Short mmCIF file of C-alpha atoms in Angstrom, two decimals:
data_model
loop_
_atom_site.label_atom_id
_atom_site.label_comp_id
_atom_site.label_asym_id
_atom_site.label_seq_id
_atom_site.Cartn_x
_atom_site.Cartn_y
_atom_site.Cartn_z
CA UNK A 1061 96.26 42.85 75.22
CA UNK A 1062 92.47 43.79 76.70
CA UNK A 1063 89.36 43.33 74.82
CA UNK A 1064 87.67 46.43 74.09
CA UNK A 1065 84.62 48.11 73.46
CA UNK A 1066 83.72 50.78 70.57
CA UNK A 1067 80.59 52.50 70.37
CA UNK A 1068 79.62 55.55 67.69
CA UNK A 1069 79.43 59.10 69.66
CA UNK A 1070 78.58 62.35 69.10
CA UNK A 1071 80.86 65.09 70.64
CA UNK A 1072 79.54 68.85 70.94
CA UNK A 1073 81.59 71.84 70.02
CA UNK A 1074 81.46 75.69 69.65
CA UNK A 1075 80.43 75.10 65.72
CA UNK A 1076 77.81 71.76 66.36
CA UNK A 1077 78.15 68.07 67.02
CA UNK A 1078 81.70 65.82 65.95
CA UNK A 1079 80.44 62.46 65.19
CA UNK A 1080 83.33 60.46 66.78
CA UNK A 1081 84.39 56.70 67.55
CA UNK A 1082 84.99 55.48 71.26
CA UNK A 1083 86.70 52.81 72.01
CA UNK A 1084 87.84 51.64 75.80
CA UNK A 1085 88.86 48.45 77.76
CA UNK A 1086 86.21 45.98 78.71
CA UNK A 1087 86.35 46.28 81.68
CA UNK A 1088 84.62 48.92 83.59
CA UNK A 1089 87.79 50.65 84.65
CA UNK A 1090 89.01 54.42 83.57
CA UNK A 1091 91.93 54.52 81.57
CA UNK A 1092 94.55 57.42 80.06
CA UNK A 1093 93.05 58.98 77.52
CA UNK A 1094 94.16 59.56 73.85
CA UNK A 1095 92.88 61.22 71.17
CA UNK A 1096 93.76 60.25 67.81
CA UNK A 1097 93.40 62.66 64.90
CA UNK A 1098 92.68 60.89 61.40
CA UNK A 1099 94.20 61.18 58.11
CA UNK A 1100 92.49 63.37 54.90
CA UNK A 1101 90.70 60.17 54.02
CA UNK A 1102 88.94 60.02 57.05
CA UNK A 1103 87.15 58.55 59.89
CA UNK A 1104 86.40 54.80 58.13
CA UNK A 1105 86.69 51.18 59.47
CA UNK A 1106 90.77 51.11 59.19
CA UNK A 1107 90.80 54.10 61.33
CA UNK A 1108 88.52 52.50 64.30
CA UNK A 1109 90.62 49.41 63.79
CA UNK A 1110 93.73 51.91 64.86
CA UNK A 1111 91.93 53.26 68.13
CA UNK A 1112 90.74 49.94 69.24
CA UNK A 1113 94.69 48.40 68.92
CA UNK A 1114 95.48 51.75 71.25
CA UNK A 1115 92.51 51.10 73.40
CA UNK A 1116 93.65 47.31 73.89
CA UNK A 1117 97.12 48.21 75.04
CA UNK A 1118 94.64 50.22 78.16
CA UNK A 1119 93.39 53.52 77.05
CA UNK A 1120 90.72 55.13 76.36
CA UNK A 1121 90.88 56.45 72.34
CA UNK A 1122 88.29 59.39 70.71
CA UNK A 1123 88.50 58.86 67.28
CA UNK A 1124 86.48 61.99 66.05
CA UNK A 1125 85.58 63.49 62.35
CA UNK A 1126 87.31 66.43 62.11
CA UNK A 1127 85.55 67.47 59.30
CA UNK A 1128 82.42 67.08 61.05
CA UNK A 1129 81.18 70.72 60.09
CA UNK A 1130 80.51 68.91 56.33
CA UNK A 1131 78.28 66.41 57.47
CA UNK A 1132 78.76 62.82 59.55
CA UNK A 1133 81.01 60.78 58.01
CA UNK A 1134 81.70 59.08 55.62
CA UNK A 1135 81.91 62.58 53.13
CA UNK A 1136 82.94 60.66 50.31
CA UNK A 1137 83.08 57.82 48.78
CA UNK A 1138 85.89 55.89 49.34
CA UNK A 1139 86.97 51.98 48.60
CA UNK A 1140 87.52 49.60 50.87
CA UNK A 1141 91.48 49.96 49.03
CA UNK A 1142 92.52 53.18 48.62
CA UNK A 1143 94.93 53.60 45.83
CA UNK A 1144 95.23 57.40 44.28
CA UNK A 1145 96.30 55.99 41.07
CA UNK A 1146 93.55 54.86 40.26
CA UNK A 1147 91.37 57.42 41.49
CA UNK A 1148 92.96 60.38 40.52
CA UNK A 1149 90.16 62.76 41.13
CA UNK A 1150 89.54 61.73 44.43
CA UNK A 1151 91.11 64.56 46.48
CA UNK A 1152 89.29 66.67 44.53
CA UNK A 1153 86.67 65.44 46.51
CA UNK A 1154 88.44 65.83 50.20
CA UNK A 1155 90.65 68.82 49.13
CA UNK A 1156 87.92 71.66 49.83
CA UNK A 1157 87.24 69.83 54.02
CA UNK A 1158 91.05 70.25 54.93
CA UNK A 1159 91.39 73.71 53.60
CA UNK A 1160 88.12 74.50 55.62
CA UNK A 1161 89.63 72.69 59.13
CA UNK A 1162 91.29 75.82 59.63
CA UNK A 1163 94.43 76.04 62.71
CA UNK A 1164 91.57 78.26 64.54
CA UNK A 1165 88.56 75.98 63.84
CA UNK A 1166 91.11 72.72 64.34
CA UNK A 1167 92.24 74.20 67.95
CA UNK A 1168 88.99 75.01 69.22
CA UNK A 1169 87.74 71.67 68.31
CA UNK A 1170 90.87 70.28 70.44
CA UNK A 1171 89.59 71.72 72.89
CA UNK A 1172 86.02 70.52 73.05
CA UNK A 1173 87.75 67.20 72.25
CA UNK A 1174 90.22 67.39 75.67
CA UNK A 1175 87.46 68.31 77.46
CA UNK A 1176 84.81 65.80 76.91
CA UNK A 1177 87.70 63.00 77.42
CA UNK A 1178 88.73 65.02 80.80
CA UNK A 1179 85.12 64.57 82.08
CA UNK A 1180 84.46 61.16 80.99
CA UNK A 1181 84.14 58.34 83.49
CA UNK A 1182 86.17 56.16 81.01
CA UNK A 1183 89.48 58.09 81.49
CA UNK A 1184 91.60 58.79 84.60
CA UNK A 1185 93.06 61.91 86.23
CA UNK A 1186 95.77 64.08 84.05
CA UNK A 1187 96.67 64.89 80.78
CA UNK A 1188 96.38 62.88 77.83
CA UNK A 1189 98.16 61.30 74.47
CA UNK A 1190 97.76 62.56 71.11
CA UNK A 1191 98.73 60.42 67.84
CA UNK A 1192 97.79 61.96 64.46
CA UNK A 1193 98.56 60.98 60.64
CA UNK A 1194 99.26 62.96 57.54
CA UNK A 1195 96.92 66.27 58.25
CA UNK A 1196 96.09 64.98 61.67
CA UNK A 1197 100.16 64.93 62.91
CA UNK A 1198 100.23 68.42 61.81
CA UNK A 1199 97.51 68.68 64.46
CA UNK A 1200 98.67 66.61 66.80
CA UNK A 1201 101.62 68.68 67.07
CA UNK A 1202 99.50 72.12 67.17
CA UNK A 1203 97.36 70.89 70.35
CA UNK A 1204 99.96 69.97 71.83
CA UNK A 1205 101.50 73.67 71.96
CA UNK A 1206 97.83 75.12 72.09
CA UNK A 1207 96.82 73.09 75.22
CA UNK A 1208 99.96 72.25 76.93
CA UNK A 1209 98.43 71.41 80.19
CA UNK A 1210 96.27 69.12 78.77
CA UNK A 1211 98.80 67.06 76.59
CA UNK A 1212 101.39 64.97 78.25
CA UNK A 1213 102.94 62.86 74.75
CA UNK A 1214 101.66 63.53 71.23
CA UNK A 1215 103.24 61.16 67.82
CA UNK A 1216 103.34 62.53 64.85
CA UNK A 1217 103.85 60.01 61.72
CA UNK A 1218 103.68 61.25 58.06
CA UNK A 1219 102.72 64.29 59.30
CA UNK A 1220 103.21 67.58 56.78
CA UNK A 1221 104.06 71.22 56.62
CA UNK A 1222 105.30 70.58 60.44
CA UNK A 1223 108.16 73.71 60.08
CA UNK A 1224 107.03 75.98 57.32
CA UNK A 1225 106.84 79.34 56.50
CA UNK A 1226 103.47 80.05 57.01
CA UNK A 1227 103.19 82.53 59.86
CA UNK A 1228 100.74 79.95 61.53
CA UNK A 1229 103.03 76.80 61.10
CA UNK A 1230 102.74 74.58 64.64
CA UNK A 1231 106.27 74.16 64.83
CA UNK A 1232 106.19 78.01 65.74
CA UNK A 1233 104.86 77.01 68.96
CA UNK A 1234 107.10 74.89 70.75
CA UNK A 1235 108.34 77.25 73.26
CA UNK A 1236 104.58 76.18 75.00
CA UNK A 1237 105.17 72.71 74.66
CA UNK A 1238 105.38 70.13 77.69
CA UNK A 1239 104.76 66.80 76.21
CA UNK A 1240 106.87 64.59 74.97
CA UNK A 1241 107.00 64.26 71.29
CA UNK A 1242 107.51 61.45 68.58
CA UNK A 1243 107.95 62.09 65.44
CA UNK A 1244 108.08 59.36 62.48
CA UNK A 1245 109.15 60.99 58.91
CA UNK A 1246 108.57 58.92 55.91
CA UNK A 1247 111.06 59.97 53.96
CA UNK A 1248 109.35 59.28 50.25
CA UNK A 1249 107.24 62.48 51.65
CA UNK A 1250 107.17 65.55 49.08
CA UNK A 1251 104.85 67.50 51.61
CA UNK A 1252 107.98 67.09 54.77
CA UNK A 1253 111.01 67.54 52.66
CA UNK A 1254 114.21 67.10 54.67
CA UNK A 1255 114.86 71.23 55.29
CA UNK A 1256 111.94 71.09 57.39
CA UNK A 1257 112.43 68.14 59.03
CA UNK A 1258 116.04 69.52 60.29
CA UNK A 1259 114.19 72.89 61.27
CA UNK A 1260 111.53 71.45 63.08
CA UNK A 1261 114.23 69.23 65.11
CA UNK A 1262 116.29 72.56 65.64
CA UNK A 1263 113.53 74.41 67.00
CA UNK A 1264 112.51 71.77 69.33
CA UNK A 1265 116.10 71.53 70.13
CA UNK A 1266 116.24 75.52 71.10
CA UNK A 1267 113.11 75.07 72.55
CA UNK A 1268 113.76 72.13 75.14
CA UNK A 1269 110.93 70.18 74.26
CA UNK A 1270 112.04 66.57 74.64
CA UNK A 1271 111.64 64.49 71.48
CA UNK A 1272 112.17 61.35 70.02
CA UNK A 1273 111.53 59.97 66.35
CA UNK A 1274 113.33 60.07 63.06
CA UNK A 1275 112.99 58.89 59.45
CA UNK A 1276 111.65 55.56 58.27
CA UNK A 1277 113.55 54.85 55.50
CA UNK A 1278 112.13 54.10 51.97
CA UNK A 1279 108.22 54.61 53.66
CA UNK A 1280 106.18 56.54 51.85
CA UNK A 1281 103.24 59.40 53.02
CA UNK A 1282 101.00 57.06 54.76
CA UNK A 1283 102.96 54.50 55.47
CA UNK A 1284 100.61 53.39 58.69
CA UNK A 1285 97.51 53.09 56.90
CA UNK A 1286 97.05 49.31 55.73
CA UNK A 1287 93.91 50.09 53.23
CA UNK A 1288 95.70 52.33 51.41
CA UNK A 1289 98.67 51.90 48.40
CA UNK A 1290 100.95 54.00 50.83
CA UNK A 1291 100.75 51.11 53.63
CA UNK A 1292 104.46 50.08 54.87
CA UNK A 1293 104.55 46.62 56.62
CA UNK A 1294 107.89 47.69 58.25
CA UNK A 1295 107.67 51.19 58.99
CA UNK A 1296 103.51 50.58 60.53
CA UNK A 1297 105.59 47.64 62.90
CA UNK A 1298 107.90 50.63 64.50
CA UNK A 1299 105.14 53.23 64.30
CA UNK A 1300 103.40 51.15 66.82
CA UNK A 1301 106.41 49.73 68.86
CA UNK A 1302 107.28 53.56 68.97
CA UNK A 1303 103.62 55.00 69.61
CA UNK A 1304 102.64 52.83 72.50
CA UNK A 1305 105.97 52.74 73.99
CA UNK A 1306 105.74 56.77 74.25
CA UNK A 1307 102.43 56.85 76.09
CA UNK A 1308 103.50 54.01 78.39
CA UNK A 1309 106.05 56.30 79.60
CA UNK A 1310 103.86 59.73 79.52
CA UNK A 1311 100.42 58.54 80.11
#
């Protein structure tokens, strides 16, 4: 694993400036680009550590604050260890930011993030990898379907509403996807029920999309997030193995 260099940066978008974290191997060379989409708890130290771990495997990683329209991160106060059971009102602060980030806005931002990565001297030529967590997993799938020439691989871990009944459900973009996809579903996740997982699988298969993954037994929604009560060390270990294997074979 390489040593990495991380720094806070600003990314221009059509709607303003998105604060972000950029990390890459500290060797002065360009590396394949990876876009990391946060979960609803936002850009914070744990996610920066995750970005650093991907960078140490040989990638230039951009981790944007998806809620930048509401201000620079952190937008709400979080404890070092996040346990929603002890902070039952926490999501009252977060939910407005989630609903404000419409699919249209998220994909406008995706264009800005991917364009910035493509233009950076720190990245190699070619499409990027994308990985997303919780709400970020939904956006990762949507990004692969909206910007197919820019995405070679997309991973989604404990994502929700991936194949829902809404007219803008991300699974409806399957016919556009050229990337290889990976899904790590939590089997204790009410936001991603078995019928949606099955519907997603059938849709991707019918569209001829290369995809793999499956259900992580015993895992809760948020199982990769070590600073939360949902963390599952065994499932997280599998997540890292599967994510880095996806990037190794596609980027």
